[in-house]
Coordinates of C-alpha atoms in Angstrom, one line a residue:
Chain A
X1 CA 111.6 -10.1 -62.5
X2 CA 108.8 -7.9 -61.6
X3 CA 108.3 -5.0 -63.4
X4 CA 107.3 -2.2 -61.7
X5 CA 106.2 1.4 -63.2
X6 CA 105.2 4.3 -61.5
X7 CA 102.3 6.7 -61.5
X8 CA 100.8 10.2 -60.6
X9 CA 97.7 11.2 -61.7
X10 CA 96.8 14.6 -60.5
X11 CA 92.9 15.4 -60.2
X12 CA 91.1 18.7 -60.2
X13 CA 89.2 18.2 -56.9
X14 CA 90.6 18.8 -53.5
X15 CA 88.3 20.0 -51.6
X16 CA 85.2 17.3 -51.8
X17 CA 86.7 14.2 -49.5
X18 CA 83.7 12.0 -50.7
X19 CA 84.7 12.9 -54.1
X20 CA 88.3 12.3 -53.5
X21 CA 88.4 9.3 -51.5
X22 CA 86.0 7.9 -54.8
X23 CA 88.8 8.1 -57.7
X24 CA 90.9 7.0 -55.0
X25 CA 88.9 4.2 -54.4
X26 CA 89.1 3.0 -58.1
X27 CA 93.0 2.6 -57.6
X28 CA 92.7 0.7 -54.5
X29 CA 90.0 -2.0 -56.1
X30 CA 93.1 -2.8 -58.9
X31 CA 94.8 -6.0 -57.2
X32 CA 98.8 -5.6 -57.1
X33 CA 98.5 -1.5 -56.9
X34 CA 100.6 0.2 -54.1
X35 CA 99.7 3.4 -52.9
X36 CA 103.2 5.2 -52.1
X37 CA 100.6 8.3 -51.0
X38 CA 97.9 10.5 -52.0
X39 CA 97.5 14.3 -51.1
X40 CA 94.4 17.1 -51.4
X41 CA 94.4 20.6 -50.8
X42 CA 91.8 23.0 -50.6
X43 CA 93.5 26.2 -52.1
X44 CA 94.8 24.1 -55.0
X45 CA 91.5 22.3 -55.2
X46 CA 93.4 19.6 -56.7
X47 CA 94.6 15.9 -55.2
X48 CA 97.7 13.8 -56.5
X49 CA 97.8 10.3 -56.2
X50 CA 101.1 8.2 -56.4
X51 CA 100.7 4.5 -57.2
X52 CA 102.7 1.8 -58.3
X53 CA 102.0 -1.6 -59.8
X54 CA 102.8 -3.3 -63.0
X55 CA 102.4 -1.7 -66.1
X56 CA 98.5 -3.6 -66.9
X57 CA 98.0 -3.0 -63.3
X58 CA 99.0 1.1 -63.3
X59 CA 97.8 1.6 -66.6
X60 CA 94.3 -0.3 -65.3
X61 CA 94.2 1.8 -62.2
X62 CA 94.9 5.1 -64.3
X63 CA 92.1 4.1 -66.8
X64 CA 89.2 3.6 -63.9
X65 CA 90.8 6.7 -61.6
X66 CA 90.4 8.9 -64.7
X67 CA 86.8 7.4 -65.7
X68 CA 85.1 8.2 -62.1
X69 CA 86.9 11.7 -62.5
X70 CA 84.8 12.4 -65.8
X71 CA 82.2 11.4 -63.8
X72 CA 82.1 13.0 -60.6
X73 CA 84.3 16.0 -61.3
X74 CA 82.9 19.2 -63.7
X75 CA 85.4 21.2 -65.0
X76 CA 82.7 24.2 -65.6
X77 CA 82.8 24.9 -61.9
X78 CA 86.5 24.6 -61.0
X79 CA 88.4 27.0 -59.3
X80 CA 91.4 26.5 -57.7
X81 CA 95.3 27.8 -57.9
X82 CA 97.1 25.1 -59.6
X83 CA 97.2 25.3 -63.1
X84 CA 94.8 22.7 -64.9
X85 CA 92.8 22.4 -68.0
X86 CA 90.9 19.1 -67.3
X87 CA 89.0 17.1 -64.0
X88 CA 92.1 14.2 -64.7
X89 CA 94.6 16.9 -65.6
X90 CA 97.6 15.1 -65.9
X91 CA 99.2 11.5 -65.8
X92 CA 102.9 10.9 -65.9
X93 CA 104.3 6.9 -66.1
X94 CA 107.8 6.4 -64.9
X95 CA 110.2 3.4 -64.4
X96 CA 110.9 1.8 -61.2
X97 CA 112.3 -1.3 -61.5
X98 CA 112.4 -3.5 -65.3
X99 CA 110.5 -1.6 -66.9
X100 CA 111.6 0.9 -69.7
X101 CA 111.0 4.8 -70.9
X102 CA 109.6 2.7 -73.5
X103 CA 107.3 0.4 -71.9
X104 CA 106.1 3.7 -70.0
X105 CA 105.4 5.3 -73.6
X106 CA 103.3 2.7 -74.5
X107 CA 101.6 2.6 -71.6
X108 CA 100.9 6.2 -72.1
X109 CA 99.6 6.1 -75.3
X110 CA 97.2 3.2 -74.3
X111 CA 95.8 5.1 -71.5
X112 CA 95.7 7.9 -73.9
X113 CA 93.9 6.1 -76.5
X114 CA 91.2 4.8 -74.3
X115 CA 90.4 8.2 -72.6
X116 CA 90.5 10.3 -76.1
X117 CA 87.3 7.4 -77.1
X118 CA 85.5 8.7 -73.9
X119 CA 85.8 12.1 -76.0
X120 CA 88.5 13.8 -73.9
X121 CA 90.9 15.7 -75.8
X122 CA 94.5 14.1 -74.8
X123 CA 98.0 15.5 -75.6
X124 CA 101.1 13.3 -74.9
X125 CA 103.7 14.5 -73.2
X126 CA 107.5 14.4 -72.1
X127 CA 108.8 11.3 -73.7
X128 CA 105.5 10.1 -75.1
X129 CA 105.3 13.6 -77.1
X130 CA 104.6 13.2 -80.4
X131 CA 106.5 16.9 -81.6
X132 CA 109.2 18.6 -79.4
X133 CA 106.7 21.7 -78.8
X134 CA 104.6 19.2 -76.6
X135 CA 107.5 17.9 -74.6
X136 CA 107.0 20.4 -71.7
X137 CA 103.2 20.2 -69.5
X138 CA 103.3 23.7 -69.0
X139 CA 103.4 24.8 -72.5
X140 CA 100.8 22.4 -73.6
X141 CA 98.3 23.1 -70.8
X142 CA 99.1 27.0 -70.9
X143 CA 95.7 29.1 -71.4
X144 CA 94.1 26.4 -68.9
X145 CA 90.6 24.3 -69.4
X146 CA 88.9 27.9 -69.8
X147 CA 91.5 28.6 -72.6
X148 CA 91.4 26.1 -74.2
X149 CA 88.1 25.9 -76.1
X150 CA 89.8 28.2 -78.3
X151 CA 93.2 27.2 -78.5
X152 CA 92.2 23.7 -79.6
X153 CA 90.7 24.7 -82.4
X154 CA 94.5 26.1 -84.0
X155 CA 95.8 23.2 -86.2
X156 CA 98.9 23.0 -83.8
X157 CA 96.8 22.0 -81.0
X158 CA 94.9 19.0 -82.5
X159 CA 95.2 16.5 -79.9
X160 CA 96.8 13.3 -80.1
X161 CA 94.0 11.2 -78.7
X162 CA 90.2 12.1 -79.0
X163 CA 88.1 15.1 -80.9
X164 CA 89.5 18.5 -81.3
X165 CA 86.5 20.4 -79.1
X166 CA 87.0 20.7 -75.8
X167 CA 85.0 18.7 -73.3
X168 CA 82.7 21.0 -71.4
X169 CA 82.5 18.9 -68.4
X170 CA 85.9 17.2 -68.5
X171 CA 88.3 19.5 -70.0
X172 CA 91.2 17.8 -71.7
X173 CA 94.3 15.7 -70.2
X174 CA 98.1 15.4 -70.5
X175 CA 99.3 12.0 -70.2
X176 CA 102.6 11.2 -70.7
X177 CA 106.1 9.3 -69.6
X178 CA 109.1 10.7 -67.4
X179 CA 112.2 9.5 -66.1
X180 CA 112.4 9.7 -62.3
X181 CA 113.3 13.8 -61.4
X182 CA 115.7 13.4 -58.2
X183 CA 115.4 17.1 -56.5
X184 CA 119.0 17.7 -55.4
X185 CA 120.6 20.6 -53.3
X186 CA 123.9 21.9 -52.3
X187 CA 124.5 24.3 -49.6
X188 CA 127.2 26.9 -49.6
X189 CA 129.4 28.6 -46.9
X190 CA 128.8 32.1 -48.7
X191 CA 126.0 34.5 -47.8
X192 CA 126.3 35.7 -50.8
X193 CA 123.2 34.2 -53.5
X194 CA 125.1 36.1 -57.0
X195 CA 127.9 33.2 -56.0
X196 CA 125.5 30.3 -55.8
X197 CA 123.5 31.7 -58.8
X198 CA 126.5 31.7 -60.9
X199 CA 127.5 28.4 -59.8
X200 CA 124.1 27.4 -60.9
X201 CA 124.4 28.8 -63.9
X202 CA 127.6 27.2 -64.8
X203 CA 126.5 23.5 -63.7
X204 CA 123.2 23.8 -65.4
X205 CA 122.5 22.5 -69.5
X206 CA 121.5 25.8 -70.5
X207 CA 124.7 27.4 -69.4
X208 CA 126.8 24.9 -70.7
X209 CA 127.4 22.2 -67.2
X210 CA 125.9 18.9 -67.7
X211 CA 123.1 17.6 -70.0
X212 CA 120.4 16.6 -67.0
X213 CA 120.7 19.1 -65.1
X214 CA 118.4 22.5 -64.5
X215 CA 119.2 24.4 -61.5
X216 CA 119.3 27.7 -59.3
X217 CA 121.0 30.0 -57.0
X218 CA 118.8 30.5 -53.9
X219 CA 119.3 32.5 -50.4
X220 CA 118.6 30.6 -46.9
X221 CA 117.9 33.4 -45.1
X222 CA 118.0 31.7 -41.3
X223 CA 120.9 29.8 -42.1
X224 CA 122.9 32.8 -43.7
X225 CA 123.9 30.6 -46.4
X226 CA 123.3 29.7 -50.1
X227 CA 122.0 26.7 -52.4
X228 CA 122.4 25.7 -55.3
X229 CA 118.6 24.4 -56.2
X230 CA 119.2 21.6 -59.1
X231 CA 116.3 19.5 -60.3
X232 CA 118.3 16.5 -61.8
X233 CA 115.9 15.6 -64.8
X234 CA 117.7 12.0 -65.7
X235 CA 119.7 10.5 -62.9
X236 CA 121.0 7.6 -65.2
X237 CA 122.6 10.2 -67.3
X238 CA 123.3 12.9 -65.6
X239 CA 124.4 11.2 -62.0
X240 CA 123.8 13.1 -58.7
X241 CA 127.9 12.4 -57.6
X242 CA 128.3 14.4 -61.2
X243 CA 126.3 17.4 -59.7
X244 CA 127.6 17.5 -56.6
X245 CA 131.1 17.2 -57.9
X246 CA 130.9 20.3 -60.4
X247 CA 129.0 22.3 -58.1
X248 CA 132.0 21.6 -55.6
X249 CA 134.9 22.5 -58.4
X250 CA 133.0 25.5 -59.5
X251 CA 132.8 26.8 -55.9
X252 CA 136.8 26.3 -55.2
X253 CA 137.2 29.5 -57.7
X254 CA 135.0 31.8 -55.4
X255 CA 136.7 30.4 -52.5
X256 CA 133.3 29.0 -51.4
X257 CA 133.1 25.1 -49.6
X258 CA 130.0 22.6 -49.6
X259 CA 128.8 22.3 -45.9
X260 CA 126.2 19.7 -47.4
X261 CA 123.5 18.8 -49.4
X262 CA 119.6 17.7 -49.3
X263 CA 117.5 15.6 -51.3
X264 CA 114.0 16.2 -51.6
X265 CA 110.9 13.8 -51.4
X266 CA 111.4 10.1 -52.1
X267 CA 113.9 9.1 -55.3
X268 CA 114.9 5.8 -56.0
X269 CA 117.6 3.9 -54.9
X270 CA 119.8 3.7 -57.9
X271 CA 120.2 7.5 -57.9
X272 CA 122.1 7.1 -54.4
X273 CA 124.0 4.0 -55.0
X274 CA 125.7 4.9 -58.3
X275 CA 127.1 8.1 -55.8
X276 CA 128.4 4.8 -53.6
X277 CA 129.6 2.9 -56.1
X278 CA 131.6 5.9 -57.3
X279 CA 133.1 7.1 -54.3
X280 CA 133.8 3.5 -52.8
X281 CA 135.1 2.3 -56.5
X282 CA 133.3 -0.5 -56.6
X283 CA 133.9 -2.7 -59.6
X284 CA 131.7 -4.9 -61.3
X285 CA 128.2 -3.6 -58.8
X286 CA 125.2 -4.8 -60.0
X287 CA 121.7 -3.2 -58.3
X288 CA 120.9 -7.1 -57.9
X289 CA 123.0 -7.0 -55.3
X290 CA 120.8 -5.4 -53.3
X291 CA 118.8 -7.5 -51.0
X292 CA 115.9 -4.9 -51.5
X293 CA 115.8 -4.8 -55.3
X294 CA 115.5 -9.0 -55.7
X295 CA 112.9 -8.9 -52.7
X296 CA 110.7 -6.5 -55.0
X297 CA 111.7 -8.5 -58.2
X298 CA 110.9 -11.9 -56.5
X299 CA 107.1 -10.7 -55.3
Chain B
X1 CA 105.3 -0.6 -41.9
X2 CA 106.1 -3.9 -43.0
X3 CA 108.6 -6.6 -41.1
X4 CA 110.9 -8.1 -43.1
X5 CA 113.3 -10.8 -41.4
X6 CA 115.8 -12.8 -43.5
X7 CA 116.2 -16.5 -42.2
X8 CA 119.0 -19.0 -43.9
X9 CA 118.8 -22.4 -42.6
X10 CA 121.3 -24.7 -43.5
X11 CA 120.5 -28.5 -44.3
X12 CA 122.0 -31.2 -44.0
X13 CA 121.0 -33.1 -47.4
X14 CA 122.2 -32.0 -51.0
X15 CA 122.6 -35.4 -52.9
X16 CA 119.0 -36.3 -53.0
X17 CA 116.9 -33.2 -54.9
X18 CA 113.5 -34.7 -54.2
X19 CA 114.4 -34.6 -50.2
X20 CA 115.8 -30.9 -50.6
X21 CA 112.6 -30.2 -52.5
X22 CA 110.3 -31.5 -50.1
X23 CA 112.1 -29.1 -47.6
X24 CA 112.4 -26.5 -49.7
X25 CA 108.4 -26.9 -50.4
X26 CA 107.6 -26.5 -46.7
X27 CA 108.7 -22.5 -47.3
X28 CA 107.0 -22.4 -50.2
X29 CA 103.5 -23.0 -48.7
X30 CA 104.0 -20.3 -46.0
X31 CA 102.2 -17.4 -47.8
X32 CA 104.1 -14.9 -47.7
X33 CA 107.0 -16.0 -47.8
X34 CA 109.3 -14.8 -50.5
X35 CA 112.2 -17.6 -51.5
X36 CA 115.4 -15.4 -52.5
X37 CA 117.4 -18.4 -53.3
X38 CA 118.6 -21.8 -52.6
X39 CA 121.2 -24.0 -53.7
X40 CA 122.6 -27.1 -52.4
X41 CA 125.8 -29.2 -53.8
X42 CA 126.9 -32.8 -53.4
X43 CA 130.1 -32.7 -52.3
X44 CA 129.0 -30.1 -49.2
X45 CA 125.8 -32.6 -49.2
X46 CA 124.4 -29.6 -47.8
X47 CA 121.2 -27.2 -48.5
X48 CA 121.7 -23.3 -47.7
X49 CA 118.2 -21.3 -48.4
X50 CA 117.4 -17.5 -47.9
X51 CA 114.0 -16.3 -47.5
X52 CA 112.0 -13.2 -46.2
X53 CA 109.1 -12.9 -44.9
X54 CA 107.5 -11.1 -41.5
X55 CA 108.6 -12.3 -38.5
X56 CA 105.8 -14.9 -37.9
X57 CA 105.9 -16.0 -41.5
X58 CA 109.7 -17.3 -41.2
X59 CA 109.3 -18.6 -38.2
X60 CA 106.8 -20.7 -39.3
X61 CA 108.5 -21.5 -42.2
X62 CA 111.9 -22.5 -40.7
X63 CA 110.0 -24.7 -38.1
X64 CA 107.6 -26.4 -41.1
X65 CA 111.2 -26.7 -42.9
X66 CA 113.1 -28.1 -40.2
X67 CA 110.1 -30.4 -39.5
X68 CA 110.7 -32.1 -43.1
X69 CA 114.1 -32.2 -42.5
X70 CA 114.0 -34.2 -39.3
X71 CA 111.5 -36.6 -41.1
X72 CA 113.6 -37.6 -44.2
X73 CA 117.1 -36.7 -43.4
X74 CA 119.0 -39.4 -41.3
X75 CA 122.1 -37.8 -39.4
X76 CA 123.6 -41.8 -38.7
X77 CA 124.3 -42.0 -42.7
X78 CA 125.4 -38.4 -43.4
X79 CA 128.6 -37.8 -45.0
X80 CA 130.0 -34.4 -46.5
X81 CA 132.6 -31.8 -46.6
X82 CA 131.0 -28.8 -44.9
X83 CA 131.3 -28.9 -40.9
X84 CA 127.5 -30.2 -39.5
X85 CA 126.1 -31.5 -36.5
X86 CA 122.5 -31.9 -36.9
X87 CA 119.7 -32.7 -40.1
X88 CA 118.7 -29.2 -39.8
X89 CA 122.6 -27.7 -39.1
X90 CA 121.9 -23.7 -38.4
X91 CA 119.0 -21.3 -38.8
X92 CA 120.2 -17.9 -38.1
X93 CA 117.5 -15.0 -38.2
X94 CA 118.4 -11.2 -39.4
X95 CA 116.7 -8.1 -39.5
X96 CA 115.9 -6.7 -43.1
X97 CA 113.6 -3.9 -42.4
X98 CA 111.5 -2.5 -39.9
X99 CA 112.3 -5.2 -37.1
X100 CA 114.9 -4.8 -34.6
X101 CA 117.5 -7.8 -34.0
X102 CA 116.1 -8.6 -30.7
X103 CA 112.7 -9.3 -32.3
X104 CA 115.1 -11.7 -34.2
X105 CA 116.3 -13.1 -30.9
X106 CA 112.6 -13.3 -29.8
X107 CA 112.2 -15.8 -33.3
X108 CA 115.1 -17.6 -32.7
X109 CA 114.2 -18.7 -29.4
X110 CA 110.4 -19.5 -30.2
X111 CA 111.7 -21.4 -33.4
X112 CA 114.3 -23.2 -30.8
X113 CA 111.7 -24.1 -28.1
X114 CA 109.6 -25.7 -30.8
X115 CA 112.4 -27.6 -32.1
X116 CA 113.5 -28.8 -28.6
X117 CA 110.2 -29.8 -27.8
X118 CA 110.9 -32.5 -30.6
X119 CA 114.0 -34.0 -28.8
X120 CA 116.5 -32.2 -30.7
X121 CA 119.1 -30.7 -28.7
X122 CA 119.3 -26.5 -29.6
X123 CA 121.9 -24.4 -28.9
X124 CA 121.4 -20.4 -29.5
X125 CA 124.1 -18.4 -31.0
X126 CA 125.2 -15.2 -32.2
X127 CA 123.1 -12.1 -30.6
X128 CA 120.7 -15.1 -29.3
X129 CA 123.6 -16.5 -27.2
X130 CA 123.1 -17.3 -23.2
X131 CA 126.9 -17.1 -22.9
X132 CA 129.7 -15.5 -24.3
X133 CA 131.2 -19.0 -25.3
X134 CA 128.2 -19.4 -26.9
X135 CA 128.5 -16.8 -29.6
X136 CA 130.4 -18.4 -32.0
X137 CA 128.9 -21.2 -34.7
X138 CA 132.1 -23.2 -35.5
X139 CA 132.9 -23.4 -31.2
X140 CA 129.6 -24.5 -30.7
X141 CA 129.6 -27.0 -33.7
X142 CA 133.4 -28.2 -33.0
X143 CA 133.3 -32.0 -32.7
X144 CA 130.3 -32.1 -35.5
X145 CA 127.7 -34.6 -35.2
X146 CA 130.2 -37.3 -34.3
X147 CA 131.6 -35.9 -31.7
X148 CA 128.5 -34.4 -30.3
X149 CA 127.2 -37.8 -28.3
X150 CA 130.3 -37.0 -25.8
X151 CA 130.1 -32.9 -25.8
X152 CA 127.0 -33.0 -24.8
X153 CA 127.4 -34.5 -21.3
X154 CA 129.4 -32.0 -20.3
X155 CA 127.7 -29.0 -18.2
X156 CA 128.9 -26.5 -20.2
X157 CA 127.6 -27.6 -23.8
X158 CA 123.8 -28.5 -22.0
X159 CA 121.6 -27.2 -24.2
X160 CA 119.5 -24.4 -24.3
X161 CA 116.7 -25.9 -25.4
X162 CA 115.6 -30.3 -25.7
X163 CA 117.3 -33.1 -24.5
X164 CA 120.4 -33.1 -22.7
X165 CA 121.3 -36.0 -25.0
X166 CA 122.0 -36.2 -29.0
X167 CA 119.2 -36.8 -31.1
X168 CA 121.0 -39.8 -33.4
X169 CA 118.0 -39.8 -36.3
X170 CA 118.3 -35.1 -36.4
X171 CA 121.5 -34.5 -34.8
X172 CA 121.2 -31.2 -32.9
X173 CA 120.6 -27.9 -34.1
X174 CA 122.1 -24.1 -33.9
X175 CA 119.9 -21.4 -33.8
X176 CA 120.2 -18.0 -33.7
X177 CA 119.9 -14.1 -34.8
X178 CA 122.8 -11.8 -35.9
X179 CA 122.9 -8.6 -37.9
X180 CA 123.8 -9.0 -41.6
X181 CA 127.3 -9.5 -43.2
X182 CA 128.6 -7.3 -45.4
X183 CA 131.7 -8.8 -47.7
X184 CA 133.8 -6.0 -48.9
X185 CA 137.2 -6.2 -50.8
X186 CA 139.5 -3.0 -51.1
X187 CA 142.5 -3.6 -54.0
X188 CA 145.5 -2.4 -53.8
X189 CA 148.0 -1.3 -56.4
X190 CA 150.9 -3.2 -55.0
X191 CA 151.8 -7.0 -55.5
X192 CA 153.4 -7.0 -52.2
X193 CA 150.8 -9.1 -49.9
X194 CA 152.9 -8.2 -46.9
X195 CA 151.3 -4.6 -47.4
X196 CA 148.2 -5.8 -48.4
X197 CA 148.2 -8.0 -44.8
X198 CA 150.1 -5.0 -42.4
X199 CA 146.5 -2.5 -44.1
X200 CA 144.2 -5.2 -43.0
X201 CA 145.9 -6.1 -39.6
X202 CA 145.8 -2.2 -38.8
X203 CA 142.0 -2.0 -40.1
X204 CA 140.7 -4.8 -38.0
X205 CA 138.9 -4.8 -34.6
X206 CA 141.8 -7.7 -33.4
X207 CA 144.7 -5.3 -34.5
X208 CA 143.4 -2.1 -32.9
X209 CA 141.1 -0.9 -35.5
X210 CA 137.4 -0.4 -36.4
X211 CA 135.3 -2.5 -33.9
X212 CA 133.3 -4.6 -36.5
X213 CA 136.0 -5.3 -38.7
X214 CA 137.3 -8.8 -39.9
X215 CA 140.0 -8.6 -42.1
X216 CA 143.1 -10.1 -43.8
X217 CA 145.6 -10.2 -47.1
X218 CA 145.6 -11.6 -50.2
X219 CA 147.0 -12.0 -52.9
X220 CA 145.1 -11.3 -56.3
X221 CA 147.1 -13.5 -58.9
X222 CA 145.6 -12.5 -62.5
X223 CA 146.2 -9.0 -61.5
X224 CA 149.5 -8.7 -59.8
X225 CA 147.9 -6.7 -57.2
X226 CA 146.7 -7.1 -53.7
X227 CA 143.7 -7.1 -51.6
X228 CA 142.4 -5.9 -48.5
X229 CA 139.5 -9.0 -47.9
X230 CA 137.4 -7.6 -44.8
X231 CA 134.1 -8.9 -43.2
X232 CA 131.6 -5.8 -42.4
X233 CA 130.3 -7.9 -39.1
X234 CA 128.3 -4.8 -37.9
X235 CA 127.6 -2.2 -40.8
X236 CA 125.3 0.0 -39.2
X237 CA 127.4 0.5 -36.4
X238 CA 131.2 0.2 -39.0
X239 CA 130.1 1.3 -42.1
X240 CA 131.3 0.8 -45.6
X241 CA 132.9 4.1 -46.0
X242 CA 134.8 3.9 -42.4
X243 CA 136.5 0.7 -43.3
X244 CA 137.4 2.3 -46.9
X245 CA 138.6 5.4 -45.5
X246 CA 140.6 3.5 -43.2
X247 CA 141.9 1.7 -45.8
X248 CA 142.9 4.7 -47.9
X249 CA 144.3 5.9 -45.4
X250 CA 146.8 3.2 -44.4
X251 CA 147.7 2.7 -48.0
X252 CA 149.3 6.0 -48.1
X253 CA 152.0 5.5 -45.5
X254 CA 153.7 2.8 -47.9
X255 CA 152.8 4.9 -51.1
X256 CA 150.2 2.5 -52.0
X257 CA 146.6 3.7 -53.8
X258 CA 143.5 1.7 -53.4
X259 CA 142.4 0.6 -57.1
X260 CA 138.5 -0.5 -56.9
X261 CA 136.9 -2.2 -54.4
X262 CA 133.9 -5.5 -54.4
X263 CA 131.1 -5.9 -52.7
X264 CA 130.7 -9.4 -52.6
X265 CA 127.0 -11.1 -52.8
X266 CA 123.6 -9.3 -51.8
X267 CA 124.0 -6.6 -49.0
X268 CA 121.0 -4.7 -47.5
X269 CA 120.6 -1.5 -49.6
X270 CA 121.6 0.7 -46.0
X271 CA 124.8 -1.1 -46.5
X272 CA 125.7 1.6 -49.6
X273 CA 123.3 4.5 -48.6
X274 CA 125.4 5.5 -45.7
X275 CA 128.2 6.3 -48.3
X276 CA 126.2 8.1 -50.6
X277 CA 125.1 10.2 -47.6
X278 CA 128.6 10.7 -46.4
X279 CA 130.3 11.3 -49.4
X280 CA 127.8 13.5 -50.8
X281 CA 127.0 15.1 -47.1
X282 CA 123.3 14.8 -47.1
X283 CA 122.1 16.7 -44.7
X284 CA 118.6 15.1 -42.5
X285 CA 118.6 12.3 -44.9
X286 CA 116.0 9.5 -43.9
X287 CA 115.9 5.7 -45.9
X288 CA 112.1 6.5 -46.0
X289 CA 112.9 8.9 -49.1
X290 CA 113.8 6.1 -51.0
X291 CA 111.4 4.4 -53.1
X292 CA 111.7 0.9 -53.0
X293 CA 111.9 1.0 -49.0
X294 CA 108.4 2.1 -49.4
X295 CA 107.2 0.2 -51.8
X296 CA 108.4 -2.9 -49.4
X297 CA 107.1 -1.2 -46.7
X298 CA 103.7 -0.6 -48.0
X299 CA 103.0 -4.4 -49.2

């Protein structure tokens, strides 16, 4: 059984192709990597790169991105839009296929380990966060690489990995491990965005709905319709059929009907089929019935 | 984008495992070829195989393959339960991803040049058929090996590729392309197999229904329920969620509810997408958002 883990380093250059195409290069030199894609953009000055190879392979390719970043990229001169406090700002692992949150912890905490002795200030995050307060990315890298030469220095900011001083020329990095987000929407009959908020707000964890999901009520102005925006932050738990049926209930009392739904970017397969083996009943389905799944296990 | 073919030849020895491995090792030298399974019995005395690979990769393989089974397997001393006619009995070719099924007609016929070329009467089948009468793998084999050294003299069963004239050492062989199966089982809540047999008579293409539908009754025993046991022939074209619609459907009028369902064996992962995306009404969904299809794609 192959196992298979996923990951997306982001990098604080996007506007230097030589630059680019160089930590990019370090990731296609690791035998057995797959690069799903990789993206740049000048106004974000910032590139993401989505790879995915074994976990010695990813966490290889991670480690040698993340050394040519230190090297080519300086942090002292960055500008850009996206938030970022460091020249490899952030590297999330996440299961595809045999591989655990666990597995994608460790890996984590490796890559972690060997970046903080390069004297990078690492934090981990999501579920290789070492204190709830560093679950979420945003809180951690608030106050950005400029902010941070200060905000490292407050006790609750020691990093996990690496000294507490901020690297002049490489700032500091998040590194951490995710389950798969599955970006889910459902579209309403209604005009009217105060319905599809509420239903948001009804299906969502904070308001009470189900445990995975965040979500939103959003206007589409061309088709004269509403969505309900839900970001589906652990499929296994919280399955997409779950959120598509409660948004569905929930709209029956403003007299609203589902005229369809979207899902955004790639997502893996399971996330779809568990909505198949649900609605066609299907007893006793295992994802090794699916020719693609023991093709990718057998390589 | 990455061709993927499936190719399961069918051999005629599974008695003596050093012959079947000798075969089996003929796929295993064409690099990239990936060996899903294989599995071979003694009262059968047969060999079934399933491997992937681009479409130049299985064709070499099933020629290399069928070239190791003409060598050690003589047809004059076979015995065994399962219906054959030739050392190397059937290949059939079927598209996995990103190749149509007439590039699988295109391998089937190179594969069955090559094999004619050897003095082994061919005969294609399925899509790779030259006549209608053709089509079908148990008319073409009726008469089995035995009776082959009479059936072929006829005009009608001249082959499409070799000798006019059975090969008494290899038999003669069936080669062909067709689109992949899918084995799906609806159960029913009743005991009463006369429902269970009206349902599938109603469902099938024979009886009036859905065009690539195979179906029949059965009884399910343990249970003391029923089952509606059909054969997906054509599941991009009859999907999944038509025939259990249909089946729903046809249940009601003798107050009968459908229970669960089975998916029997490995099915392409389209197989259980397209319910997902009806039930869940995706709207503009592409297989190219998921995942593993690019993964596959990309290696």
């Amino acid at each position: 059984m192959r196992k298979l883990m996923e990951c997306v380093p982001n990098f604080s250059e996007g506007r230097d192709e030589s630059i680019v195409e160089s930590i990019i290069d370090e990731a296609r030199k690791v035998e057995g990597i797959t690069i799903l894609d990789y993206s740049y953009d000048k106004d974000h000055n910032r590139t993401v790169l989505t790879m995915i190879g074994s976990p010695e392979e990813v966490k290889n390719a991670s480690i040698n991105c993340a050394k040519k970043a230190a090297e080519l990229i300086d942090m002292s001169k960055h500008e850009g839009a996206h938030p970022r406090m460091g020249a490899t700002d952030v590297i999330p692992f996440t299961p595809v296929s045999n591989v655990t949150i666990d597995e994608c912890v460790e890996v984590a905490k490796e890559v972690g380990a060997e970046m903080g002795s390069w004297g990078i200030p690492i934090y981990l995050y999501e579920d290789a966060a070492t204190s709830p307060k560093r679950k979420n990315l945003a809180k951690i890298r608030k106050g950005q690489y400029e902010g941070f030469f200060e905000k490292i220095k407050k006790e609750e900011w020691k990093p996990d990995f690496g000294p507490q001083e901020m690297n002049v020329k490489s700032g500091g990095t998040v590194v951490g491990a995710r389950v798969p987000l599955v970006a889910f929407n459902i579209n309403l009959d209604t005009p009217d965005v105060k319905i599809a908020d509420k239903i948001a707000k009804t299906v969502r964890h904070i308001g009470g709905g189900l445990r995975f999901v965040k979500g939103i009520g959003l206007k589409l102005e061309e088709r004269n319709q509403t969505q309900v925006s839900m970001n589906l932050v652990n499929f296994e738990k919280t399955a997409v059929y779950q959120a598509f049926e409660m948004v569905k209930m929930e709209a029956k009392r403003y007299g609203v009907n589902v005229v369809g739904s979207e899902v955004i970017g790639t997502v893996p397969m399971k996330s779809l089929l568990d909505a198949a083996e649900y609605y066609l009943q299907i007893e006793d389905f295992s994802i090794e019935q699916i020719l693609e799944k023991k093709l990718l296990d057998e390589q």
